[in-house]
Structures are given as C-alpha cells and as structure tokens.
Coordinates of C-alpha atoms in Angstrom, one line a residue:
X7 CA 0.0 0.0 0.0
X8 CA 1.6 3.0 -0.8
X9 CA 0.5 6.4 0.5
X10 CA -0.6 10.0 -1.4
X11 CA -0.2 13.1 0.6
X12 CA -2.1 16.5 -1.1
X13 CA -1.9 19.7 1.3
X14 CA -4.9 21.6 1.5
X15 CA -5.3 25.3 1.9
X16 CA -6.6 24.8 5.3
X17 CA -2.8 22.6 6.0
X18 CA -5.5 20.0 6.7
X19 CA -3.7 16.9 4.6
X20 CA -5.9 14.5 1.8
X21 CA -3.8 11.2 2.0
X22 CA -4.9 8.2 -0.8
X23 CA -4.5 4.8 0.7
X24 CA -4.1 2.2 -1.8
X25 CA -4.3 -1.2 -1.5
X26 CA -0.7 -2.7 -0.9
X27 CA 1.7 -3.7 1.8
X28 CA 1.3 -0.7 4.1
X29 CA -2.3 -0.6 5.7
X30 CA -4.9 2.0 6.8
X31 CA -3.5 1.7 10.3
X32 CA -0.2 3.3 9.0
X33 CA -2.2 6.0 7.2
X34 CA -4.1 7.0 10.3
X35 CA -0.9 7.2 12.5
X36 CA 0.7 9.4 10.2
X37 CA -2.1 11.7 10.0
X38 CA -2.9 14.5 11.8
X39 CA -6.4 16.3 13.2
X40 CA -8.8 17.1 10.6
X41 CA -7.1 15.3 7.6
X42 CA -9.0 13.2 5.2
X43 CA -8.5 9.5 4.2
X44 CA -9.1 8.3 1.2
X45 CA -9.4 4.9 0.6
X46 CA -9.5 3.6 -2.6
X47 CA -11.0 0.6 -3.8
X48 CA -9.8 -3.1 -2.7
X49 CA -9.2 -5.7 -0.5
X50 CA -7.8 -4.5 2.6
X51 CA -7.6 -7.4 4.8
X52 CA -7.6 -5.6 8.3
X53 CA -8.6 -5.1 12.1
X54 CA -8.8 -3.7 15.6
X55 CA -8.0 0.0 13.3
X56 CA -8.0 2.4 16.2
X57 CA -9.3 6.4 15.7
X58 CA -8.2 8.4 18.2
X59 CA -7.9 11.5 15.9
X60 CA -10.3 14.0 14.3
X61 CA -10.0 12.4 10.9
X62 CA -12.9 11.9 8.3
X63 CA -12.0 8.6 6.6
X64 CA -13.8 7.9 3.1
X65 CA -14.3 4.9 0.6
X66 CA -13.5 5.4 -2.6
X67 CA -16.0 3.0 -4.9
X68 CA -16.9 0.8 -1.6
X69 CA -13.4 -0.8 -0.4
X70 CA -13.5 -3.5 1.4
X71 CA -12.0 -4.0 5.3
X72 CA -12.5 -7.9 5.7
X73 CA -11.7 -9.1 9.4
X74 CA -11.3 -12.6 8.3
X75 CA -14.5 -13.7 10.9
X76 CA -11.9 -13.5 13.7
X77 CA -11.4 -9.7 15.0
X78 CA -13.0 -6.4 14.7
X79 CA -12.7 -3.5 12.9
X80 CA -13.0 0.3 13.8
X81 CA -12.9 1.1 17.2
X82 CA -13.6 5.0 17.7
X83 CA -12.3 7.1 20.7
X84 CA -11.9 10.3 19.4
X85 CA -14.5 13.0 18.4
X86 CA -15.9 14.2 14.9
X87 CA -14.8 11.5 13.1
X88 CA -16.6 10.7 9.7
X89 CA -16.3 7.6 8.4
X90 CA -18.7 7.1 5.3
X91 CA -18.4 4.6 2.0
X92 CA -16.8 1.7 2.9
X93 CA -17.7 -2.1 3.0
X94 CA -16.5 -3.6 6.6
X95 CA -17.1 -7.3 6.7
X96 CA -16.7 -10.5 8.4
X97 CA -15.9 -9.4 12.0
X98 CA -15.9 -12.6 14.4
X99 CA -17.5 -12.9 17.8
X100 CA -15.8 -13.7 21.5
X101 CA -16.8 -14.5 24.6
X102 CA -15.7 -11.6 26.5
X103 CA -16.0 -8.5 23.7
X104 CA -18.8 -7.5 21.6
X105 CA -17.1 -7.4 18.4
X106 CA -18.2 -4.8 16.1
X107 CA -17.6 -3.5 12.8
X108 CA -17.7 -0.1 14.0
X109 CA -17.6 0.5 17.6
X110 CA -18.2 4.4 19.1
X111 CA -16.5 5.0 22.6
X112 CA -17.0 7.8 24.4
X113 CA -17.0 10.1 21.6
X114 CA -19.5 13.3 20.3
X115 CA -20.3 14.3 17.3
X116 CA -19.0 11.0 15.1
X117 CA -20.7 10.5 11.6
X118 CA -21.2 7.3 10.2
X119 CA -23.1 7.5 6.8
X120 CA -23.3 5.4 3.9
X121 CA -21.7 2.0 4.8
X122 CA -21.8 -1.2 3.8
X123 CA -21.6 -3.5 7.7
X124 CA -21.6 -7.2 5.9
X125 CA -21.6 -10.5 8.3
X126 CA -20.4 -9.0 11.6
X127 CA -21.0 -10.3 15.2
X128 CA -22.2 -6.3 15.7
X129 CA -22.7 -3.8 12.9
X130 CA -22.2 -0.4 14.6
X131 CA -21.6 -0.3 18.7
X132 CA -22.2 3.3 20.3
X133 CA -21.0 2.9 23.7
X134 CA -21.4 6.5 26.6
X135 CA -21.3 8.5 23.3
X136 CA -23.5 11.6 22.5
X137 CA -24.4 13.3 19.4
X138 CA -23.6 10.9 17.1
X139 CA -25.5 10.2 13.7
X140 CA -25.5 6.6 11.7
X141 CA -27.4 7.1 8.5
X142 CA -28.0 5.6 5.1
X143 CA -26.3 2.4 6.2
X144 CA -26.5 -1.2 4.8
X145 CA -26.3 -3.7 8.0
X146 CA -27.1 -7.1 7.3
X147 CA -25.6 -10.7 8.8
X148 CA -26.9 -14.1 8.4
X149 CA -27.0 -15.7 12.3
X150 CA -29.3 -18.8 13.1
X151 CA -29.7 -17.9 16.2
X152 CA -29.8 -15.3 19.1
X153 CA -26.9 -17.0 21.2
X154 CA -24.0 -16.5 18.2
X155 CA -25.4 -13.2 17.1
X156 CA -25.5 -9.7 17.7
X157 CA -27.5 -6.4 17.0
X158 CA -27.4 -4.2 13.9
X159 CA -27.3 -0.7 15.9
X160 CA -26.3 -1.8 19.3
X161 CA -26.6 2.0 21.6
X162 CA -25.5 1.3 25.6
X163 CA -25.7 4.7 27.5
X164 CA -25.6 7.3 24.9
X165 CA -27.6 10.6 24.3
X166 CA -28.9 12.7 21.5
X167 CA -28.4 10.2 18.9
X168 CA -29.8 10.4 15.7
X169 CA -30.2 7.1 13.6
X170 CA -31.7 7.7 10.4
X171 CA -32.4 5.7 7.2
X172 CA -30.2 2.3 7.3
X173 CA -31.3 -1.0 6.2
X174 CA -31.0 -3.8 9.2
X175 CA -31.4 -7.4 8.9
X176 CA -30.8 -10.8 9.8
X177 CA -29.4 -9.7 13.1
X178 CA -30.4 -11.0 16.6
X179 CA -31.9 -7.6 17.4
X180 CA -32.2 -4.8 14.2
X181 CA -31.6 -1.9 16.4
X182 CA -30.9 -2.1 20.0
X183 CA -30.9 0.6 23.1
X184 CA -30.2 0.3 26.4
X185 CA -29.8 3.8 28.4
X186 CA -30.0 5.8 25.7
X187 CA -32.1 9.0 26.4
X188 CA -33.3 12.4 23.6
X189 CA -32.7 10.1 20.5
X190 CA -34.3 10.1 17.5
X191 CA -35.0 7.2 15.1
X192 CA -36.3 7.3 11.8
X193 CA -36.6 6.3 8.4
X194 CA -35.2 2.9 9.1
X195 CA -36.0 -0.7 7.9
X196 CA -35.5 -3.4 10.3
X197 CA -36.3 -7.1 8.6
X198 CA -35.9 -10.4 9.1
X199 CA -33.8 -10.3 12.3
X200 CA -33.7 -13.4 14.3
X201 CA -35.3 -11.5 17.9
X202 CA -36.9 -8.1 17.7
X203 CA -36.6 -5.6 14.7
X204 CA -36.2 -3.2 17.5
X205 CA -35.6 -3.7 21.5
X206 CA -35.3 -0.5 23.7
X207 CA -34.9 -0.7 27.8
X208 CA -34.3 1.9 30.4
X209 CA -34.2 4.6 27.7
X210 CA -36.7 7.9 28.4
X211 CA -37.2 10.5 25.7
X212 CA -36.7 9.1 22.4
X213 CA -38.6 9.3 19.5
X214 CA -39.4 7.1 16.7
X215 CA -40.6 8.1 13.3
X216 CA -42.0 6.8 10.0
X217 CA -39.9 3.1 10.2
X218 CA -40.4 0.0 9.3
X219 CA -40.5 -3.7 11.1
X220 CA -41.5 -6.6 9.4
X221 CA -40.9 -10.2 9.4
X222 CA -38.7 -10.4 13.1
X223 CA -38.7 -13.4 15.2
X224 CA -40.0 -11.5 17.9
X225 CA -41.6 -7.6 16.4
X226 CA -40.4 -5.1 18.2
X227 CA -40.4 -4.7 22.1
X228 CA -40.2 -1.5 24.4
X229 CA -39.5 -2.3 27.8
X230 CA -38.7 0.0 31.2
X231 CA -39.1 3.5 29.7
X232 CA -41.1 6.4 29.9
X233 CA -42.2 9.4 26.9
X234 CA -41.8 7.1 24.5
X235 CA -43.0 8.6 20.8
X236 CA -44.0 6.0 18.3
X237 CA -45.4 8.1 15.0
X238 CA -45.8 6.8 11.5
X239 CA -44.5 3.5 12.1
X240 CA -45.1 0.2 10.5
X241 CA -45.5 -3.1 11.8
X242 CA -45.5 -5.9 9.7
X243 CA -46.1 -9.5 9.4
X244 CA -44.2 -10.4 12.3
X245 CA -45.6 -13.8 13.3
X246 CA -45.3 -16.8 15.6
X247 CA -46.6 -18.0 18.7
X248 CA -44.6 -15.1 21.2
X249 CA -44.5 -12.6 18.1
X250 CA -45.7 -8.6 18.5
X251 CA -46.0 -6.2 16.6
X252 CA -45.3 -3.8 19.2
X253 CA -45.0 -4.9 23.2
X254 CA -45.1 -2.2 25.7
X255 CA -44.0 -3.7 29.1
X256 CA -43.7 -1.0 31.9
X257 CA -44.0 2.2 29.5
X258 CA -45.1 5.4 31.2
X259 CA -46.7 9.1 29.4
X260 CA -45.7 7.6 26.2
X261 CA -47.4 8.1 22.5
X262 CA -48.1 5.3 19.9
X263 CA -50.0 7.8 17.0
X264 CA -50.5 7.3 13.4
X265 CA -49.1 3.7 13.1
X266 CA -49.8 0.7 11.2
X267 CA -50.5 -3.0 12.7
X268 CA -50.9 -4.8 9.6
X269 CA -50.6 -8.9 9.4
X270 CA -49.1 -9.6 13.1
X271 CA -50.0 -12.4 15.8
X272 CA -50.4 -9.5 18.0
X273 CA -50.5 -5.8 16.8
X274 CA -50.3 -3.9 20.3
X275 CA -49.4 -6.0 23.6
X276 CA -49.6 -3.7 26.9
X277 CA -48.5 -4.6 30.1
X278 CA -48.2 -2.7 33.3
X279 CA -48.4 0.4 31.1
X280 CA -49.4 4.0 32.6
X281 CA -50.9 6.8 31.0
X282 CA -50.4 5.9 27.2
X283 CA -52.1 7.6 24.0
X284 CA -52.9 5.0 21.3
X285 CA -54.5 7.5 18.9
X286 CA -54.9 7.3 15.3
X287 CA -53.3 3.5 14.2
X288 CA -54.7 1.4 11.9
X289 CA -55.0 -2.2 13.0
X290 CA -55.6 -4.7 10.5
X291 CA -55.8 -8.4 9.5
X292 CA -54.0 -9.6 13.1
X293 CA -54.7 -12.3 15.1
X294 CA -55.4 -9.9 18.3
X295 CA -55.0 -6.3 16.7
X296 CA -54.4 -5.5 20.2
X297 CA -53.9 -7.3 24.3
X298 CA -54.4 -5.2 27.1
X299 CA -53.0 -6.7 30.5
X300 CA -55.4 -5.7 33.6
X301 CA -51.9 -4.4 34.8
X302 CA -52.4 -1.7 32.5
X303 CA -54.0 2.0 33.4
X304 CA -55.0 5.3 32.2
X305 CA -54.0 4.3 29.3
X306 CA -57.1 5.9 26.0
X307 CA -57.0 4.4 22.8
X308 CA -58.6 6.9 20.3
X309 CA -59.8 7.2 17.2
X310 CA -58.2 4.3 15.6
X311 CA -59.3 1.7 12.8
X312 CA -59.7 -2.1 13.7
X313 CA -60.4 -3.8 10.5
X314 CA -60.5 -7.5 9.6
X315 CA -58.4 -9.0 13.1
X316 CA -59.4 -12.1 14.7
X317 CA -59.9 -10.4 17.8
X318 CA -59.8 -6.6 18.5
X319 CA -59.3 -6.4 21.9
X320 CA -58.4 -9.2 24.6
X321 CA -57.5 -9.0 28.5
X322 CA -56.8 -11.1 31.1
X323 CA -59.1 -9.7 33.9
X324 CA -62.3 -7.8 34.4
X325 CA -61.3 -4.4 35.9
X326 CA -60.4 -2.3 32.7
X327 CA -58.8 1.0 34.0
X328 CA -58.5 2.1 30.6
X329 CA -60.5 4.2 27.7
X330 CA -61.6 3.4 24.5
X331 CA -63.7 6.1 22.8
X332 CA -64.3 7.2 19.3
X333 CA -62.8 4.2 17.2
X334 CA -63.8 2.1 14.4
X335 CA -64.4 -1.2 14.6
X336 CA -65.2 -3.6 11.8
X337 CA -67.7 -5.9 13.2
X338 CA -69.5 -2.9 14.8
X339 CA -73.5 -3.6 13.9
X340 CA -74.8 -0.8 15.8
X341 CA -77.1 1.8 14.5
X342 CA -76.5 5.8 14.0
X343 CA -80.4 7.0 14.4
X344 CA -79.1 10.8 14.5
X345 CA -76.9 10.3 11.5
X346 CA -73.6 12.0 13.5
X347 CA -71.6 9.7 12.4
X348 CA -71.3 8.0 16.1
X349 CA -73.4 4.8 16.9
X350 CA -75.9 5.7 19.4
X351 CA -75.3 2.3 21.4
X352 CA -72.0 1.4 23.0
X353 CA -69.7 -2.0 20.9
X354 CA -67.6 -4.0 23.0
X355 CA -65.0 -5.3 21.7
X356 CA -64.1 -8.2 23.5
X357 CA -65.1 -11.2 22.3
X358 CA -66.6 -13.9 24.9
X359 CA -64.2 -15.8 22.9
X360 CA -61.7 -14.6 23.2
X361 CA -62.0 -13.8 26.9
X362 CA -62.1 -18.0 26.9
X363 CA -59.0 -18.1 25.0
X364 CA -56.9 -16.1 27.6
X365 CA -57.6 -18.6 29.8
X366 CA -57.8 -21.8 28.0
X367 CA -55.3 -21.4 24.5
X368 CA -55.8 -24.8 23.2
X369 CA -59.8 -23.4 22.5
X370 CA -58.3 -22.0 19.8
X371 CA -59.0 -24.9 17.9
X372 CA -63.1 -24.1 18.0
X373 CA -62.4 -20.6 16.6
X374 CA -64.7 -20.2 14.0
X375 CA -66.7 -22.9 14.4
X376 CA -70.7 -23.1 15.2
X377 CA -69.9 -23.2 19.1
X378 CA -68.0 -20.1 19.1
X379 CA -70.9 -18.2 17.2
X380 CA -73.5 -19.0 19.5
X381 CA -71.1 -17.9 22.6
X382 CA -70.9 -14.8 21.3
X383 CA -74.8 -14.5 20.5
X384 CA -75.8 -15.4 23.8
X385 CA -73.3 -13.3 25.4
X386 CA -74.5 -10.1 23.7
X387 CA -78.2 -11.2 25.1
X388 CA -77.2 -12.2 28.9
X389 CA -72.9 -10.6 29.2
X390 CA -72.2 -12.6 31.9
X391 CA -68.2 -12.4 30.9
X392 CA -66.7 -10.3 29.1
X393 CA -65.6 -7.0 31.3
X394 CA -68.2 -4.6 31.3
X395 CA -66.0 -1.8 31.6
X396 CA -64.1 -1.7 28.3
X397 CA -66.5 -0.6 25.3
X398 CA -66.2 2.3 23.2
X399 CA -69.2 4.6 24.2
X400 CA -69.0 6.4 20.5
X401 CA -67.4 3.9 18.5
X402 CA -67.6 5.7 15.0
X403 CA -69.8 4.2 11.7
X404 CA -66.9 5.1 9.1
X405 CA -63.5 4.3 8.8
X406 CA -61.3 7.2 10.3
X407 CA -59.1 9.2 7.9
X408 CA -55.4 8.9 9.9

C-alpha cells in the first residue's frame, strides 16, 4: 500500500490509501487532526484499526476492510470523526468482547453514513457517546440464532443520537438501546432479524418516526421507559406464537399515534403500562390487533381503525382502567339514528371468545366454528363475561381518515 499526501489550503492533509503492503492503520498514525482518508478501492484485509484523531475517513467506490471472521474492525475514541463509503465485513464474535464492525466510545459528534456492515458479530456499537448520527447504512448478517449473534445498531448509555435511514437485517436484534435518552429514530428498515426488529430498555425520551418492522422473530419490544414517541411507524407481518408487533411492558406518558398493525400475531401488547395515548393506528388483519394486560392503566385508545383481526381487543381480567372512545371497529353492527356519524349504542370489543381463550389457549381450535358463534350471541343477550368496563361509548360508523 503506498500512501498519497495533497496539502490543502486549510494545511489540513488528503492522504490516498491504496491497497498494498502498508495498511490503513499506517495511514491514520501518520495523519494529523482534521485530515481526510481516502481509501481507494480493494481488499484491505484488516482489524482492531483504532481512531483516536479528528480524521474523516472515506471509501473510494466501496473498499472492502474484511476481518477474516476473527477480529474487529474500527474502534472510535476520538470525536468528529466521519467515516462514510466503505464495506466492513466479516468481523468474528468472542466471549468476552462485543465485536463490532464499527464501535463508538466515548465520543460526540462522530458520523457514520453510507456504509456497507456485511456478516459482523455487531454492525455499529455506540458505547457513553452523544451526538452521534448513523445514517443511510446497509447492516445485514446471516446468524441462526440469538446465542452467536449480535445487534445491527447496538446504543449502551448514549444521548442525542440520531439514527436515520439504514437497512438492518438478519441480526439478533435490528436496532438495540439500552440507556440511551433524547434520540431520535427514523426512516429505518429493520427485517428479518432473528429476535426483535427493535428492542429499547431503560431509555426515556426518544422518539421514533416513520420506520419499518417486518418479518422479526420476535416484532419489536419497548420495555422500562417512559415518553416514548411511536409516530408513523409500521408493523409488519411479524408472526409466531410469542411474536408482537409492538410490546409495551412498563411504559409510562408515552405516544403510539399514526401507526400501522398490519398482518401480526399481536399488533399492540400492553403490560403494566401507565398513561399511554394509542391515537390514530390502523390495526388490520391480526390475530389480536391488540392485548391489554389488567396491569395496564389510564391508558385511552382513540380514534383508531380495527379492521379485519381475529380479535380486537383481549384482556386477562375484568377491571379495565382504561379508555376506549371514538374508534372504528369492523364488526360494529350498531345503528347511528341521529346520522352524526357516532353509533348511538356502545360495541364491546371483546369477544366472549376470546375472553375464553386467555384462559384456555388450546380453545383455539373451535375458533370459528358453530360453538363459538352462538357464545358470542348469547353473550350479547345475557354478558355474563366479558368485562363490562371496556367498550367504546362512540365507536364511529366510518372508517377514520389517519
């Protein structure tokens, strides 16, 4: 590898890193604070490359950093430091280290934009770092299974992060947080990841926009956290027999607005959740569009669609602490005598059915047949079990315009 220095007017240095017998190691030790790297196309078969200078290091036409499925990659220590257009592959796993393709250590302001994270243990690792930004980026691995993988976007303790626009799949978890607070997280695809498209704990104040998670082991799960924003999301098709769309589990003052639960075993699973908005989703063609745990309080659910699920609304007890007012529901035969829109008697949603179902799974079987029809006919005459306390007092007549 031989080495091109260019001065700059600034004195900042451009230095051309070709593939050869030097490597980019070399080129970073022999640069200085705001130079540039440019590194041209190739095979650079490297690792454990450590940034602990303001340098912006760039790929010329995608080369290649291949760890040989035995070591790691970038580690980065240093602040504002760009690294954008390469292809970093093939970093191994250990026992002891998360190994990572690009890892981010307590450092602010680093860019990583436009890179190609192929096969590693961990795509990009942000560890007690703020104001970082990962955008446009193409993660993708191909793991069997949780226990030899790791996450796409792995974030431990970090603030004001702002992940935008990658592609993540076939990773344990698509994006992962854990102490991260005043993030945002957007315009993302998460697919085909062996656990959750997305798994956030202990992490307050972030906001998720207008991304998508379809087809994970698991959905997506948000656990331990409190003013949670979910807008403009989708859900999709993420299926099996402990498979969410979206599970809450110990979510406080949080938002889940304008979202879409389309083709999931459960759209929206709540537990011990307090004071949550669900306003405006579509829910459609679930099994359960959505599972409200008696654990689960103050929580209003408003103005939403529920169209073609199995079930619309199931809970495990008969105290519902909870509000549902002004939503569509499919299977809604009421009548609207005023014409405002608004049926003028109350729909439950929760089927006797699948009130029996909480309790007994295996009933499942019956579902649909001439047993479960006459259940719910007679329970609509004499309610003897479903909770009293959850209907919708104005459930609307026509689909709501989100």
């Amino acid at each position: 590898m031989s080495l091109c220095f260019k001065t700059t007017a600034s004195f900042a240095l451009v230095i051309k890193v070709f593939p050869g017998a030097h490597s980019i190691q070399n080129a970073i030790n022999k640069a200085h604070n705001g130079d540039t790297l440019l590194v041209q196309k190739g095979l650079y078969k490297e690792h454990n490359i450590i940034v602990q200078k303001r340098l912006v290091i760039i790929g010329n036409g995608y080369p290649v950093i291949d760890a040989e499925s035995r070591y790691q990659v970038f580690t980065i220590s240093y602040d504002s430091v760009i690294i954008k257009g390469l292809q970093i592959q093939n970093v191994g796993t250990a026992s002891v280290t998360d190994m990572a393709g690009i890892r981010i250590a307590n450092s602010k302001n680093v860019i990583v934009e436009s890179n190609r994270l192929i096969n590693n243990t961990f795509g990009v690792y942000l560890q007690n770092s703020a104001y970082c930004r990962v955008i446009n980026n193409i993660i993708h691995c191909n793991i069997k299974d949780q226990l030899n993988g790791g996450n796409g976007v792995h974030a431990w303790k970090s603030n004001h992060l702002l992940i935008e626009g990658n592609s993540v799949s076939g990773h344990r978890d698509g994006l992962y947080f854990e102490f991260v607070t005043e993030s945002g997280i957007m315009k993302n695809t998460s697919s085909g990841n062996v656990r959750y498209g997305l798994h956030f704990m202990f992490s307050h104040n972030n906001t998720y926009t207008n991304n998508t998670f379809k087809d994970n082991g698991a959905g997506v799960a948000v656990m331990y956290s409190k003013g949670v924003i979910m807008r403009d999301n989708n859900f999709v098709h993420n299926w099996g027999d402990a498979s969410y769309g979206l599970l809450l589990k110990e979510i406080s003052n949080s938002k889940i607005e304008h979202n879409r639960f389309i083709g999931n075993t459960t759209g929206l699973y709540m537990e011990t959740t307090t004071n949550v908005d669900v306003k405006r989703n579509l829910f459609q063609d679930n099994g359960w569009a959505s599972r409200v745990e008696a654990s689960c309080t103050g929580s209003k659910f408003s103005g939403n669609n529920f169209i073609g699920n199995s079930f619309d609304v199931a809970t495990n007890g008969t105290l519902m602490l909870n509000n549902f007012n002004g939503n569509f529901w499919d299977k809604y035969d009421g009548y609207d005598l005023d014409k405002d829109q608004t049926g003028d008697v109350p729909y439950y949603p929760v089927s006797v059915y699948s009130v029996l179902t909480e309790k007994i799974p295996v009933a499942m079987i019956l579902y649909h047949s001439l047993l479960t029809d006459i259940m719910d006919q007679v329970e609509k005459v004499m309610p003897t079990i479903i909770p009293d306390k959850l209907k919708d007092d104005h459930p609307r007549m026509k689909k709501i315009k989100l």
